[in-house]
XYZ file of C-alpha atoms in Angstrom:
387
model
C -95.023 54.367 17.098
C -93.265 55.157 14.348
C -91.002 53.315 14.873
C -94.351 50.584 14.464
C -95.858 52.872 11.722
C -92.891 51.954 9.309
C -92.597 48.319 9.756
C -96.450 48.516 9.411
C -95.895 50.087 5.881
C -93.849 47.907 5.225
C -96.013 45.171 5.746
C -98.636 47.125 3.548
C -96.426 47.464 0.498
C -96.084 43.289 0.331
C -99.841 43.753 -1.054
C -99.717 46.163 -3.048
C -100.131 44.018 -6.982
C -102.622 41.911 -6.062
C -103.197 38.943 -8.766
C -106.694 39.314 -11.527
C -108.227 36.594 -9.916
C -108.048 37.581 -6.176
C -109.223 40.408 -7.156
C -111.944 38.748 -8.042
C -111.970 36.283 -5.004
C -112.427 39.894 -3.103
C -114.861 41.857 -5.154
C -117.330 38.745 -4.529
C -116.362 38.620 -0.335
C -117.355 42.427 -0.894
C -121.121 41.815 -2.285
C -121.328 38.855 0.630
C -120.654 41.007 3.080
C -122.706 44.090 1.917
C -125.802 41.834 1.451
C -125.934 40.525 5.119
C -125.503 43.633 6.400
C -128.243 45.161 3.887
C -125.675 48.184 3.058
C -125.617 49.345 -1.121
C -121.661 49.801 0.227
C -118.172 48.047 0.857
C -114.663 48.207 0.725
C -111.906 45.931 0.768
C -109.039 48.648 1.828
C -105.549 49.175 1.989
C -104.170 52.653 3.216
C -100.277 52.984 3.416
C -99.034 56.592 5.011
C -101.788 59.139 3.174
C -104.213 57.234 1.316
C -106.156 54.230 1.113
C -106.720 52.426 -2.358
C -109.980 50.596 -2.136
C -108.996 46.987 -3.351
C -112.085 45.402 -3.692
C -115.292 47.928 -3.831
C -119.093 47.420 -4.250
C -121.623 51.222 -5.134
C -118.505 53.916 -5.357
C -118.493 53.292 -8.839
C -114.843 54.405 -10.316
C -113.612 55.091 -7.343
C -109.962 53.746 -6.708
C -108.579 55.738 -3.755
C -109.460 58.794 -0.636
C -107.105 60.488 1.368
C -106.474 58.607 4.666
C -107.505 61.539 7.307
C -110.566 62.195 5.080
C -111.532 58.178 5.930
C -113.514 56.665 8.682
C -110.603 53.475 8.143
C -107.448 55.910 9.807
C -109.505 54.793 12.849
C -110.682 51.229 13.042
C -106.557 50.328 11.756
C -105.359 51.989 15.546
C -107.660 49.475 17.362
C -108.016 44.917 17.077
C -111.922 45.046 17.187
C -114.859 46.157 14.773
C -115.420 50.167 14.729
C -119.146 50.503 14.589
C -120.484 54.123 13.472
C -123.745 54.347 13.614
C -124.871 57.832 12.778
C -121.611 59.990 11.700
C -123.387 63.630 12.550
C -123.431 62.868 15.597
C -119.662 61.217 16.321
C -116.448 64.273 16.712
C -114.422 62.040 14.954
C -116.307 61.750 11.590
C -119.162 64.329 11.543
C -116.229 66.753 9.635
C -115.024 64.693 6.869
C -115.886 65.772 3.388
C -117.907 62.337 2.998
C -120.257 62.989 5.667
C -121.072 66.909 4.613
C -121.372 67.096 1.059
C -122.348 63.746 -0.552
C -122.422 60.403 -0.922
C -123.654 62.270 3.294
C -122.724 58.909 4.739
C -124.660 58.326 7.495
C -123.756 54.264 8.642
C -120.219 53.296 9.078
C -118.928 49.139 10.542
C -115.111 48.108 10.083
C -113.121 45.649 10.923
C -109.203 45.537 10.389
C -107.338 43.289 8.203
C -104.107 42.544 10.156
C -101.468 40.169 9.037
C -99.693 37.634 10.419
C -97.182 38.965 12.387
C -99.699 41.665 13.837
C -100.166 45.186 11.358
C -103.584 46.290 10.598
C -102.869 46.632 6.839
C -106.222 47.637 6.057
C -110.037 47.137 6.679
C -113.152 45.237 5.356
C -115.736 47.940 6.221
C -119.352 48.574 4.786
C -121.431 52.083 4.423
C -124.794 53.666 4.420
C -126.133 56.906 3.394
C -128.662 56.272 6.530
C -128.049 55.674 10.171
C -127.840 52.094 10.802
C -126.569 49.691 12.707
C -124.991 45.473 12.564
C -126.456 42.763 14.896
C -124.276 40.891 16.637
C -124.215 38.824 14.315
C -123.492 40.489 11.265
C -120.345 41.760 13.419
C -119.676 38.381 13.781
C -120.219 37.771 10.040
C -118.144 41.245 9.163
C -114.847 39.751 12.549
C -114.905 36.100 10.185
C -114.976 37.844 6.711
C -112.295 40.147 7.320
C -109.853 37.405 8.090
C -110.539 35.792 4.694
C -109.687 39.263 2.804
C -106.760 38.910 4.617
C -106.211 35.047 4.620
C -106.271 35.642 0.388
C -103.757 39.184 0.170
C -101.923 37.131 2.626
C -101.661 34.324 -0.110
C -101.847 35.952 -2.901
C -98.734 37.461 -1.756
C -97.412 34.084 -0.705
C -98.015 33.128 -4.220
C -96.362 36.107 -5.933
C -93.247 35.749 -3.521
C -92.959 32.024 -4.578
C -93.186 32.964 -8.307
C -90.669 34.786 -7.981
C -88.201 32.883 -5.569
C -89.049 30.293 -8.254
C -87.730 32.409 -11.382
C -84.705 33.866 -9.838
C -84.002 29.767 -9.126
C -84.256 29.369 -12.769
C -82.386 31.988 -13.793
C -78.785 31.059 -11.809
C -79.683 27.264 -11.876
C -79.241 28.190 -16.159
C -76.350 29.886 -15.458
C -75.519 27.452 -13.322
C -75.269 25.263 -16.542
C -74.535 27.203 -18.541
C -71.164 28.127 -16.961
C -70.784 24.431 -15.661
C -71.282 23.444 -19.750
C -68.404 26.181 -20.319
C -66.567 25.220 -17.995
C -66.779 21.230 -19.025
C -66.394 21.944 -22.474
C -62.806 24.388 -21.285
C -62.125 21.445 -18.699
C -62.916 18.323 -21.840
C -60.753 20.630 -24.566
C -57.476 20.378 -22.830
C -54.651 17.265 -23.301
C -53.419 17.353 -20.186
C -54.750 14.751 -17.206
C -57.203 16.144 -14.744
C -59.039 13.599 -12.202
C -60.085 14.888 -8.557
C -60.297 12.900 -5.591
C -61.893 12.544 -2.639
C -60.237 11.759 0.860
C -60.347 8.181 0.301
C -59.135 8.642 -3.021
C -62.649 7.800 -4.640
C -62.954 9.337 -8.293
C -65.253 12.213 -8.319
C -64.454 13.921 -10.927
C -62.365 13.882 -14.662
C -61.574 15.455 -18.170
C -62.106 13.183 -21.532
C -58.214 13.492 -21.325
C -58.252 11.144 -18.544
C -61.255 8.913 -19.697
C -58.886 7.900 -22.376
C -55.728 8.049 -21.082
C -56.458 5.426 -18.465
C -59.311 3.876 -21.224
C -55.787 3.250 -23.774
C -52.872 2.344 -21.037
C -54.936 -0.106 -18.375
C -58.110 -0.982 -20.557
C -60.126 0.309 -17.729
C -63.174 3.012 -17.747
C -62.435 5.443 -14.513
C -65.129 6.016 -13.788
C -67.326 8.119 -10.731
C -66.256 6.104 -6.923
C -64.126 4.388 -8.696
C -61.077 3.723 -6.577
C -57.712 5.609 -7.782
C -55.752 2.938 -6.835
C -57.562 0.107 -9.004
C -57.398 1.754 -12.180
C -53.956 3.613 -12.249
C -50.097 1.673 -13.208
C -50.278 -1.155 -10.287
C -46.958 -1.288 -10.239
C -47.033 3.075 -9.051
C -49.716 2.341 -6.675
C -46.946 2.564 -3.688
C -45.715 6.466 -4.656
C -48.908 7.248 -5.260
C -49.993 6.673 -2.207
C -47.813 8.593 -0.632
C -48.284 11.543 -2.669
C -51.279 11.583 -3.165
C -51.084 11.139 1.093
C -48.882 14.509 1.301
C -51.175 16.459 -0.606
C -54.360 15.555 2.414
C -51.355 16.817 4.770
C -52.002 20.478 2.399
C -49.005 19.841 0.140
C -48.150 20.380 -3.035
C -46.314 17.632 -4.557
C -44.532 17.741 -7.900
C -42.990 14.368 -9.665
C -41.615 13.164 -13.452
C -42.406 9.457 -13.094
C -41.632 7.421 -16.380
C -44.303 4.832 -17.355
C -43.578 1.657 -18.861
C -39.940 2.500 -18.899
C -38.336 -0.986 -20.937
C -41.280 -1.038 -23.300
C -41.268 1.036 -26.606
C -44.156 2.401 -25.874
C -42.061 4.120 -22.672
C -43.348 7.775 -21.734
C -43.045 10.888 -19.195
C -45.494 12.004 -17.411
C -44.852 15.816 -15.193
C -47.337 14.885 -12.177
C -48.731 17.511 -9.734
C -50.973 16.146 -6.600
C -52.655 19.398 -5.113
C -54.755 19.438 -2.355
C -58.240 20.967 -2.249
C -59.653 23.091 0.664
C -63.485 23.582 1.843
C -64.687 26.694 3.631
C -63.484 25.640 6.455
C -59.781 25.384 4.545
C -60.383 21.870 5.645
C -58.227 20.126 3.338
C -61.244 17.805 0.744
C -59.443 16.224 -1.437
C -56.448 16.292 -4.470
C -56.887 17.841 -7.474
C -54.230 15.391 -9.666
C -52.754 16.748 -12.851
C -50.778 14.999 -15.252
C -48.449 16.739 -18.957
C -46.672 13.587 -21.100
C -43.637 15.614 -22.018
C -42.964 12.854 -23.580
C -41.022 14.533 -25.769
C -39.637 16.953 -23.996
C -37.776 14.146 -22.351
C -36.306 12.943 -25.268
C -35.255 16.597 -26.788
C -33.526 16.971 -23.649
C -32.295 13.669 -24.400
C -31.202 14.474 -27.357
C -29.764 17.250 -26.986
C -27.107 15.803 -23.552
C -26.185 13.758 -26.626
C -25.048 15.812 -28.763
C -23.001 18.206 -25.992
C -21.673 14.368 -24.903
C -20.412 14.709 -28.735
C -19.373 17.938 -28.892
C -17.174 17.611 -25.270
C -15.718 14.713 -27.321
C -15.033 16.485 -30.815
C -13.933 19.859 -28.511
C -11.049 17.136 -25.995
C -10.197 15.514 -29.866
C -9.413 18.966 -31.283
C -7.773 20.666 -27.768
C -5.193 17.674 -27.323
C -5.965 14.976 -29.896
C -4.493 17.799 -33.059
C -3.151 20.985 -31.262
C -0.390 18.576 -29.607
C 1.602 17.584 -33.324
C 1.079 21.582 -34.172
C 2.400 22.252 -30.442
C 5.758 20.183 -32.066
C 6.013 21.619 -35.290
C 5.993 25.341 -33.543
C 8.652 24.330 -30.897
C 10.519 22.267 -34.192
C 10.350 25.874 -35.739
C 12.025 28.123 -32.559
C 14.708 24.909 -32.635
C 15.606 25.283 -36.035
C 16.348 28.882 -35.286
C 18.751 28.710 -32.188
C 20.767 26.649 -34.698
C 24.168 29.035 -35.860
C 24.121 27.771 -39.124
C 20.138 29.145 -39.429
C 19.782 31.564 -42.252
C 16.169 33.545 -42.858
C 14.170 32.331 -45.752
C 11.316 32.721 -47.444
C 9.842 28.513 -47.152
C 11.187 28.195 -43.279
C 8.921 31.523 -42.843
C 5.891 30.094 -44.880
C 6.298 26.648 -43.229
C 6.246 28.933 -39.532
C 2.639 31.358 -41.556
C 1.013 28.337 -41.812
C 1.322 26.272 -39.179
C 0.351 29.725 -36.115
C -1.957 29.769 -38.381
C -3.455 26.360 -38.519
C -2.945 26.771 -34.464
C -5.520 29.975 -34.179
C -8.635 27.941 -36.548
C -7.374 24.811 -34.095
C -8.345 26.945 -30.874
C -11.549 29.314 -32.642
C -12.869 25.992 -33.469
C -12.916 24.707 -30.238
C -14.109 27.563 -28.751
C -16.833 27.626 -30.342
C -17.838 24.606 -29.648
C -17.562 25.478 -25.835
C -19.796 27.225 -26.836
C -22.473 25.306 -28.047
C -21.873 22.809 -25.319
C -22.845 25.603 -22.867
C -26.099 26.888 -25.236
C -27.188 23.832 -25.846
C -27.394 22.444 -22.218
C -29.924 26.161 -21.193
C -32.493 25.084 -24.070
C -35.443 24.161 -22.692
C -37.844 22.338 -24.839
C -42.067 23.643 -25.144
C -43.024 20.873 -27.023
C -45.013 18.494 -25.659
C -45.832 14.830 -26.859
C -48.259 12.253 -26.594
C -48.229 9.559 -23.868
């Protein structure tokens, strides 16, 4: 029972805030049922755990609520039919209520429960009088029918409010999505790298501005959503492109470097990655193709290699061609020292010193050349060109 009451209270909470237009309609129904039943007081009430709230009323002045335990309607919500009390003073359930014992001295009450679509009695449509009375069968039937209309209005109001709230949430979400999409597109289009997203049939799903400009400038074709990738890219690389895409569709990340227009003055290099795109279930749904121009990097590396080769040739010349005559001179000086008629003099000493200095200088130059070659081979250029 307690569990049902908690569910009933949740149902009541749905209808806490009624729109002004609905309240006007409810007041008109209250006036109508009061006239049909020929009574001075009629109410539409919602009943929570402590209070009975008047959502529409006639004949109660400025009163907007009453304590649940001091009301007739606390009994009405416990049944499915109309509750009729001809004379409250003769009904033990209500005889001691303050509104019966004191002003306004209510005697007659009739109420129909407001039962929601999910089966919870959230309130009542009721009529009251200060003198004992009764209702005809037609009046009771009318009270039951109007109680359903009252609930229909209340539930319609709640549904409209819910729809409006959901619409506002949806609008905010769409606005947030559009804003994030615009920001993402701005970032996507601001990069100089080429980005293309394709589906499993190699159809183009998305691309950035750099990709569009590249295809337009290189192949004089318009990159568009739905186009087959192999129809708009380098025709000489279709086989390689198809193979890389197939590997990516199998879940593998593929990275390659391709020289475009190999024998042309417009030759350039691209570093390209083919990356599988997975959905939430881990299934590959497409391939993200990202390409960066590394022409300048390649040219710079080639230039370094050429410089290394030149330095290597210089080092070889210095090591072998120049040191050979110096070594010969050092050998002759040693032979002269072995001659029986040799006598050390200042000129011989100067020649020996000069030759040794020359030998040392050549060794130093060779060592520095070899060190320079090693260092330049470790250089990784960071400058990118324009393919």
